[in-house]
mmCIF file of C-alpha atoms in Angstrom:
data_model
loop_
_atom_site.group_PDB
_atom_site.id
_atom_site.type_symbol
_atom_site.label_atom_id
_atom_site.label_comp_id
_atom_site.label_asym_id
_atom_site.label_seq_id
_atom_site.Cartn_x
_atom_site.Cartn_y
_atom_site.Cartn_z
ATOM 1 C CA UNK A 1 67.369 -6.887 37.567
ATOM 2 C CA UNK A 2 64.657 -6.542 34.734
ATOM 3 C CA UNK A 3 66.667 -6.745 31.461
ATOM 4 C CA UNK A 4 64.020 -4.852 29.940
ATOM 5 C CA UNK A 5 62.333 -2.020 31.736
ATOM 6 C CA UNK A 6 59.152 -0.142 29.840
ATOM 7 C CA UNK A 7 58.139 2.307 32.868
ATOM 8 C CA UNK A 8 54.976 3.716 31.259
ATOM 9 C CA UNK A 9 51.572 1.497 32.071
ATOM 10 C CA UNK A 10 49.681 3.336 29.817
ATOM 11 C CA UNK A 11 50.145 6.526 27.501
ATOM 12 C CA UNK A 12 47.935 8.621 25.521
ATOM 13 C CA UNK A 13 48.282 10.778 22.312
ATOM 14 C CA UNK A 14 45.924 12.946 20.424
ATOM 15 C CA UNK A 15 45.351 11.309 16.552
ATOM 16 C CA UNK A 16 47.576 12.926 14.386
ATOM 17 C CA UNK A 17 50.188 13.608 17.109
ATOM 18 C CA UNK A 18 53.755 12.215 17.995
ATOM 19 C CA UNK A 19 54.465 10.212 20.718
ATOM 20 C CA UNK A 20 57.352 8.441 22.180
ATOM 21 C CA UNK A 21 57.280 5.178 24.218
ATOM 22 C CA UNK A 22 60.134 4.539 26.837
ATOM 23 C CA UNK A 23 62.753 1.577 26.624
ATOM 24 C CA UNK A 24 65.717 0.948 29.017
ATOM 25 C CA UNK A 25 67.598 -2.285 28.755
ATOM 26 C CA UNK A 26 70.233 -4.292 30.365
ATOM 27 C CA UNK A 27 73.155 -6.233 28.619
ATOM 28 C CA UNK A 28 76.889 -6.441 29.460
ATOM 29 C CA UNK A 29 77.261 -8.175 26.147
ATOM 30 C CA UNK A 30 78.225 -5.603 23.393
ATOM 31 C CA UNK A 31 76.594 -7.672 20.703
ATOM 32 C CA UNK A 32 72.773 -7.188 21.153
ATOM 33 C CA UNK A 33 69.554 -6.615 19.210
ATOM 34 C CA UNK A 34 66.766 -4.614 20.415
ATOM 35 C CA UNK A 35 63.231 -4.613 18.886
ATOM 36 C CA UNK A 36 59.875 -3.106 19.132
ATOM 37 C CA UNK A 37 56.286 -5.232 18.583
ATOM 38 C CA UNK A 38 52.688 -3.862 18.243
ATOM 39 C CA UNK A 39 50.190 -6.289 20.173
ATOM 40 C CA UNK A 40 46.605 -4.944 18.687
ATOM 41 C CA UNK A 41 43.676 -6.598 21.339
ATOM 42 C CA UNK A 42 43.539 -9.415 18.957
ATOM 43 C CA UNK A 43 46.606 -10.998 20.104
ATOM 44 C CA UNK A 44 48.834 -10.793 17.033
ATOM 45 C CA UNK A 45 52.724 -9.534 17.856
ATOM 46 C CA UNK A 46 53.298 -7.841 15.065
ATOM 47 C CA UNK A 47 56.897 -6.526 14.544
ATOM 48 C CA UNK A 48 57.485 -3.073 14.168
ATOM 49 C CA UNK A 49 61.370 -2.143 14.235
ATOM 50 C CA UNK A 50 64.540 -3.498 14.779
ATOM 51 C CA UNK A 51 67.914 -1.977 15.891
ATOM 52 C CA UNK A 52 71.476 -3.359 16.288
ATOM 53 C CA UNK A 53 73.929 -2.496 18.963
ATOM 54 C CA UNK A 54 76.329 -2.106 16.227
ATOM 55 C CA UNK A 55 74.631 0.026 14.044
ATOM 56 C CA UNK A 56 75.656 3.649 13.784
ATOM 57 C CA UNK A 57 71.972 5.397 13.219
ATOM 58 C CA UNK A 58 68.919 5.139 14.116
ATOM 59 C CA UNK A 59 66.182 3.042 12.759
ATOM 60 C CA UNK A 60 62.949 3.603 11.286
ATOM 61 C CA UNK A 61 60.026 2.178 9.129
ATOM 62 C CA UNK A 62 57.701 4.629 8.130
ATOM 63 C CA UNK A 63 56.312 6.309 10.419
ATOM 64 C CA UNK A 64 58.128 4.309 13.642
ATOM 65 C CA UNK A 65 61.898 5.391 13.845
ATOM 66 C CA UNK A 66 63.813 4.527 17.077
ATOM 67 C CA UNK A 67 65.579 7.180 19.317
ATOM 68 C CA UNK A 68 68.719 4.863 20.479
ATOM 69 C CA UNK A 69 70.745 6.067 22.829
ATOM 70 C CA UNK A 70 73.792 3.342 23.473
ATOM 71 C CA UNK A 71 75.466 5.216 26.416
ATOM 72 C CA UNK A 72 71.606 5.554 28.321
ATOM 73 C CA UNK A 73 70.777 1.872 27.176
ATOM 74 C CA UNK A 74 67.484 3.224 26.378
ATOM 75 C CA UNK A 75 65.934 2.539 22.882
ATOM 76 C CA UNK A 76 62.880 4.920 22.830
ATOM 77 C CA UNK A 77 59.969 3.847 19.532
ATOM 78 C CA UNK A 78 58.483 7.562 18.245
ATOM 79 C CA UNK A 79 55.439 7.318 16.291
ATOM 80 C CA UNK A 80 54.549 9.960 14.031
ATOM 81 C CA UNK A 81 51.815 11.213 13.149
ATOM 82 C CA UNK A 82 49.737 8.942 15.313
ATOM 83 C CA UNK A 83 46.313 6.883 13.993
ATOM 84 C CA UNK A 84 43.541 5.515 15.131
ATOM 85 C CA UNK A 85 45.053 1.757 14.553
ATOM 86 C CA UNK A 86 48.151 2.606 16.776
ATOM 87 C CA UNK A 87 46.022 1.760 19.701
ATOM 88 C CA UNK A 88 47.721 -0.735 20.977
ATOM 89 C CA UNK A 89 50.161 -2.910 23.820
ATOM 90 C CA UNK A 90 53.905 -2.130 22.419
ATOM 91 C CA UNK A 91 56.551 -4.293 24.001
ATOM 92 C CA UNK A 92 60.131 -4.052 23.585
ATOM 93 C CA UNK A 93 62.376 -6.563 23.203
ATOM 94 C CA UNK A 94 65.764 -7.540 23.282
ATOM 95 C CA UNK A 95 67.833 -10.446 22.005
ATOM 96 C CA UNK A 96 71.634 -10.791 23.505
ATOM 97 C CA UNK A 97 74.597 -11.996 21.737
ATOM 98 C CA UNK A 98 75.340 -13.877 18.366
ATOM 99 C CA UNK A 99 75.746 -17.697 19.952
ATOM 100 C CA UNK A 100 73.372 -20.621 19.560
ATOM 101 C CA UNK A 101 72.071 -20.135 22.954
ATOM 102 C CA UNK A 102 71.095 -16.555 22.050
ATOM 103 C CA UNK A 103 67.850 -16.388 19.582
ATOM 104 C CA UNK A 104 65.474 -15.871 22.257
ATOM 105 C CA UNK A 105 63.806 -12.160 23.085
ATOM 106 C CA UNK A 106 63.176 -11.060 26.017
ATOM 107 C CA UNK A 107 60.513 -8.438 26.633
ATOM 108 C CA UNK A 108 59.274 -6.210 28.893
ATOM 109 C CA UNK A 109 56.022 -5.530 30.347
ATOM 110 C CA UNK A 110 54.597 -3.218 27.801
ATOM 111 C CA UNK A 111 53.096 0.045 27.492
ATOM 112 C CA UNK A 112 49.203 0.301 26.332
ATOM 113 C CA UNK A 113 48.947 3.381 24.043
ATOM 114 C CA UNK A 114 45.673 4.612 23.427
ATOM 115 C CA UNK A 115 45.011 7.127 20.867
ATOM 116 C CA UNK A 116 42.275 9.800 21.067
ATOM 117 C CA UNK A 117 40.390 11.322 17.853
ATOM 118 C CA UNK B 1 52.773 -16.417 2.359
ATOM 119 C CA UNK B 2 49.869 -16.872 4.862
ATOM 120 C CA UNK B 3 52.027 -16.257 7.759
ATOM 121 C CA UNK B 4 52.251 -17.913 11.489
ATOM 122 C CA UNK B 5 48.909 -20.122 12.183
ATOM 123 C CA UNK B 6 48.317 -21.616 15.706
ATOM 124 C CA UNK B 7 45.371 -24.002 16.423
ATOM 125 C CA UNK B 8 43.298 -24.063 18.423
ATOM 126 C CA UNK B 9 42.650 -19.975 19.242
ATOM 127 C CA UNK B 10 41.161 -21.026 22.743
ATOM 128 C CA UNK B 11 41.098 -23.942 24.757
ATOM 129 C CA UNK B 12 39.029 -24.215 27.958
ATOM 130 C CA UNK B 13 40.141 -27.071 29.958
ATOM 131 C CA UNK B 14 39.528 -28.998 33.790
ATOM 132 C CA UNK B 15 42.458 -29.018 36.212
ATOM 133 C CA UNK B 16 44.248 -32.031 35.741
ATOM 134 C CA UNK B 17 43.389 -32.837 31.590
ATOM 135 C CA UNK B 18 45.839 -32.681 28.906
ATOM 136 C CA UNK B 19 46.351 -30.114 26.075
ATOM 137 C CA UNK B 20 48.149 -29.846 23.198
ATOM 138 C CA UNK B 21 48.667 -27.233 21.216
ATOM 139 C CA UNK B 22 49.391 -27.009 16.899
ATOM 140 C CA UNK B 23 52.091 -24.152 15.478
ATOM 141 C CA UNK B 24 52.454 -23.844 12.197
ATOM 142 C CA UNK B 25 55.122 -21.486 10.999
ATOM 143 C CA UNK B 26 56.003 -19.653 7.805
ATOM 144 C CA UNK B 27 57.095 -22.490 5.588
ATOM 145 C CA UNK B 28 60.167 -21.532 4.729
ATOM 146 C CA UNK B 29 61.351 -20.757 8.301
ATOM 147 C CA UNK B 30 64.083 -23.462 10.087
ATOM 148 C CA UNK B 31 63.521 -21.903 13.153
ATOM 149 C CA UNK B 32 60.392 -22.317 15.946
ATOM 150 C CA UNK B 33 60.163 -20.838 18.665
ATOM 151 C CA UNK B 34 57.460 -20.649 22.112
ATOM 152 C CA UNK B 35 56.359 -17.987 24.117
ATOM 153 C CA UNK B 36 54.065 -18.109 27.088
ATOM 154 C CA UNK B 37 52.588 -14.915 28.449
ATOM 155 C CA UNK B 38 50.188 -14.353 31.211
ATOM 156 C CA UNK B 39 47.571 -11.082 31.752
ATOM 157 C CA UNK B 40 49.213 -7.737 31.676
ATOM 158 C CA UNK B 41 53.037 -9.431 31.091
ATOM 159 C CA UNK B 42 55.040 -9.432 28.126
ATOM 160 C CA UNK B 43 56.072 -12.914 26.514
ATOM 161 C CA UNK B 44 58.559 -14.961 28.816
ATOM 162 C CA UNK B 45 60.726 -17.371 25.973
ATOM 163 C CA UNK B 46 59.354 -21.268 26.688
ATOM 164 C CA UNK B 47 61.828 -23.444 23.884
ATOM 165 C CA UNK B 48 63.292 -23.150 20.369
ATOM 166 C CA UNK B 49 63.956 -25.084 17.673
ATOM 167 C CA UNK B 50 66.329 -25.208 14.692
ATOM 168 C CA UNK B 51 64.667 -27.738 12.013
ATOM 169 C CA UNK B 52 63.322 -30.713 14.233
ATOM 170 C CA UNK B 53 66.217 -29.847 16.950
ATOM 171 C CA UNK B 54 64.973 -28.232 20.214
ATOM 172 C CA UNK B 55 68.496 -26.293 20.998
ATOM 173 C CA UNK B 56 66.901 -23.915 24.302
ATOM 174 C CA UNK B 57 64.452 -24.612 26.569
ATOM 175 C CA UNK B 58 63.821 -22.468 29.832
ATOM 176 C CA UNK B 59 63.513 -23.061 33.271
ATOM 177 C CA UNK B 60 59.616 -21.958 32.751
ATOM 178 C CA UNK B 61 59.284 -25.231 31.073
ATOM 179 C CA UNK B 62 59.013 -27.782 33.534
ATOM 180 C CA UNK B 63 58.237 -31.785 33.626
ATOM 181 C CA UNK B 64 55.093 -31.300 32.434
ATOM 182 C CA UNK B 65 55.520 -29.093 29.382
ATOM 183 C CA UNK B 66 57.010 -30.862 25.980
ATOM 184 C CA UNK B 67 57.223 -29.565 22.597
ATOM 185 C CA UNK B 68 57.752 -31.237 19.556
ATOM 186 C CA UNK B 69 58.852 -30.900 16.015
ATOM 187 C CA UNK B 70 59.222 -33.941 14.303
ATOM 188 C CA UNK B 71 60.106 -32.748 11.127
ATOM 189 C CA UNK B 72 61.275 -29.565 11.042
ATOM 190 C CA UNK B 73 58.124 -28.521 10.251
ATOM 191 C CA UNK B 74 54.897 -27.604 12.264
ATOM 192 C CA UNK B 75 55.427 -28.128 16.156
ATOM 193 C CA UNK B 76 53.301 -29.230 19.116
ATOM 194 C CA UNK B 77 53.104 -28.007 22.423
ATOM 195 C CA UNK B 78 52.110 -30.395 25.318
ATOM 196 C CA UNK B 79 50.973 -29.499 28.976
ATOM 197 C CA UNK B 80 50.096 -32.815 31.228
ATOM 198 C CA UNK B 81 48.369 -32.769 34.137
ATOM 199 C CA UNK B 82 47.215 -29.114 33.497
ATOM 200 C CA UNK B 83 46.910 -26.218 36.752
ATOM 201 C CA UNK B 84 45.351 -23.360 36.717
ATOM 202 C CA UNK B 85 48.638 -21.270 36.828
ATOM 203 C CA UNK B 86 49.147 -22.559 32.975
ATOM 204 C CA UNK B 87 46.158 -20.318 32.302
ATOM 205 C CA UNK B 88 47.905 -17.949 29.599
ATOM 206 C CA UNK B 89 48.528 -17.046 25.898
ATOM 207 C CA UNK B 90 50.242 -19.318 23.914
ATOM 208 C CA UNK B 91 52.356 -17.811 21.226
ATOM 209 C CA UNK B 92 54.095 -19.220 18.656
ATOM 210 C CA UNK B 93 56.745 -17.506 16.487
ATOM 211 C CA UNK B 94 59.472 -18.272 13.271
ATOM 212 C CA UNK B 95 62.026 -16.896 11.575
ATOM 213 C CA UNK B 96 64.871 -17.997 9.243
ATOM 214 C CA UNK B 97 68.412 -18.397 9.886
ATOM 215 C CA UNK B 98 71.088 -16.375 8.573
ATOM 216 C CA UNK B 99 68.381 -13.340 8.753
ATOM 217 C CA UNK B 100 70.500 -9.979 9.160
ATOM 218 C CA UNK B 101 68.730 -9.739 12.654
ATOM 219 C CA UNK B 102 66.673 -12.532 13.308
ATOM 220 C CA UNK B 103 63.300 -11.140 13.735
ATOM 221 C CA UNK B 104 60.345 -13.498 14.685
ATOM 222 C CA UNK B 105 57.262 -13.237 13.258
ATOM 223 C CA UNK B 106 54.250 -14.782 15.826
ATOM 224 C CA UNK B 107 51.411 -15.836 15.584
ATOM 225 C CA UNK B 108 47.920 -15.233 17.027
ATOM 226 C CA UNK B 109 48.444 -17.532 19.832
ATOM 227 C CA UNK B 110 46.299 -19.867 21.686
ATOM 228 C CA UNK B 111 44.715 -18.467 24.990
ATOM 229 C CA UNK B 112 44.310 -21.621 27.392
ATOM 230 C CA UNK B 113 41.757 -21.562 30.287
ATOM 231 C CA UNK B 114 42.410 -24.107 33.040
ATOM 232 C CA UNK B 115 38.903 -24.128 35.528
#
């Protein structure tokens, strides 16, 4: 089973607009980490927002915040207010557990967002 | 801070030659990690280190794939005998230890070409 699932190929949002990208993850271990990256066409990951299993609200950075939903296992990035630059590949991520063996991320296939002027 | 560098951006190789590959990570980051990640696929995890220790290494990585990081520093990435399946972006990424969630910052990766 895909630990990560990102079911949207492609989205697009009119500039200035909000828009949410889909996340659904799998993990039986209660301690977990779950992250969001912006991969502009020049490569770069850059990392956009993190949020912990254990932590009782949602995150956000600016204009990112992240709609988690523990019970779903879905941790949903909204964008508000969307630019030009946001055009992008956003992958999710997720690293499991606490342990030595558990610093790696795992990610899923992404979701291209292009936005329109 | 002048953040992840990788070297070189793009590497067009021959079947069969051998490539290695530079990291360079934030310098006050212990911890290294790899990333391999092919067209239209997010990043699959290759190895990790912890100072000069590799601690994880995935099944992705096989007889012909060794990294390095003598000491503790920058790292290398090897691929021997080189097939055109290892045609991919190489990415690179550090972060410290004891963060309050670990994040890894990458780098701008190496795109290898096998022909």
């Amino acid at each position: 089973a895909q630990k990560i699932t990102q079911t949207q190929p492609g989205m697009f949002v009119q500039e200035k607009e909000a828009v949410t990208l889909d996340c659904t993850y799998d993990t039986s271990d209660p301690s977990y980490g779950l992250f969001w990256y912006k991969q502009p066409s020049s490569g770069e990951m850059i990392f956009l927002i993190y949020q912990g299993s254990y932590d009782q609200q949602n995150a956000t950075e600016g204009r990112y915040s992240l709609n988690f939903q523990k019970a779903r296992k879905s941790a949903n990035l909204v964008i508000s207010a969307s630019q030009l630059g946001d055009s992008a590949m956003y992958f999710c991520a997720m690293r499991e557990g606490t342990g030595a063996g558990s610093y790696q991320l795992t990610f899923g296939k992404g979701t291209k967002l292009s936005v329109i002027p | 801070d002048t953040g992840v560098s990788q070297d070189p951006r793009h590497k067009i190789t021959k079947r069969g030659q051998n490539v290695t590959f530079r990291c360079d990570p934030i310098s006050e980051h212990n911890r290294l990690y790899w990333y391999r990640q092919t067209l239209g696929q997010g990043p699959e995890f290759l190895t990790y280190f912890q100072n000069e220790a590799q601690l994880e290494k995935s099944r992705l990585l096989s007889d012909r794939f060794s990294a390095e990081r003598p000491k503790g520093s920058f790292s290398t990435l090897e691929i021997q005998r080189t097939e055109q399946g290892d045609s991919a972006m190489y990415l690179c990424a550090s972060s410290l230890s004891g963060g309050p969630y670990y994040e890894q910052y990458f780098g701008p990766g190496t795109r290898l070409t096998v022909t």
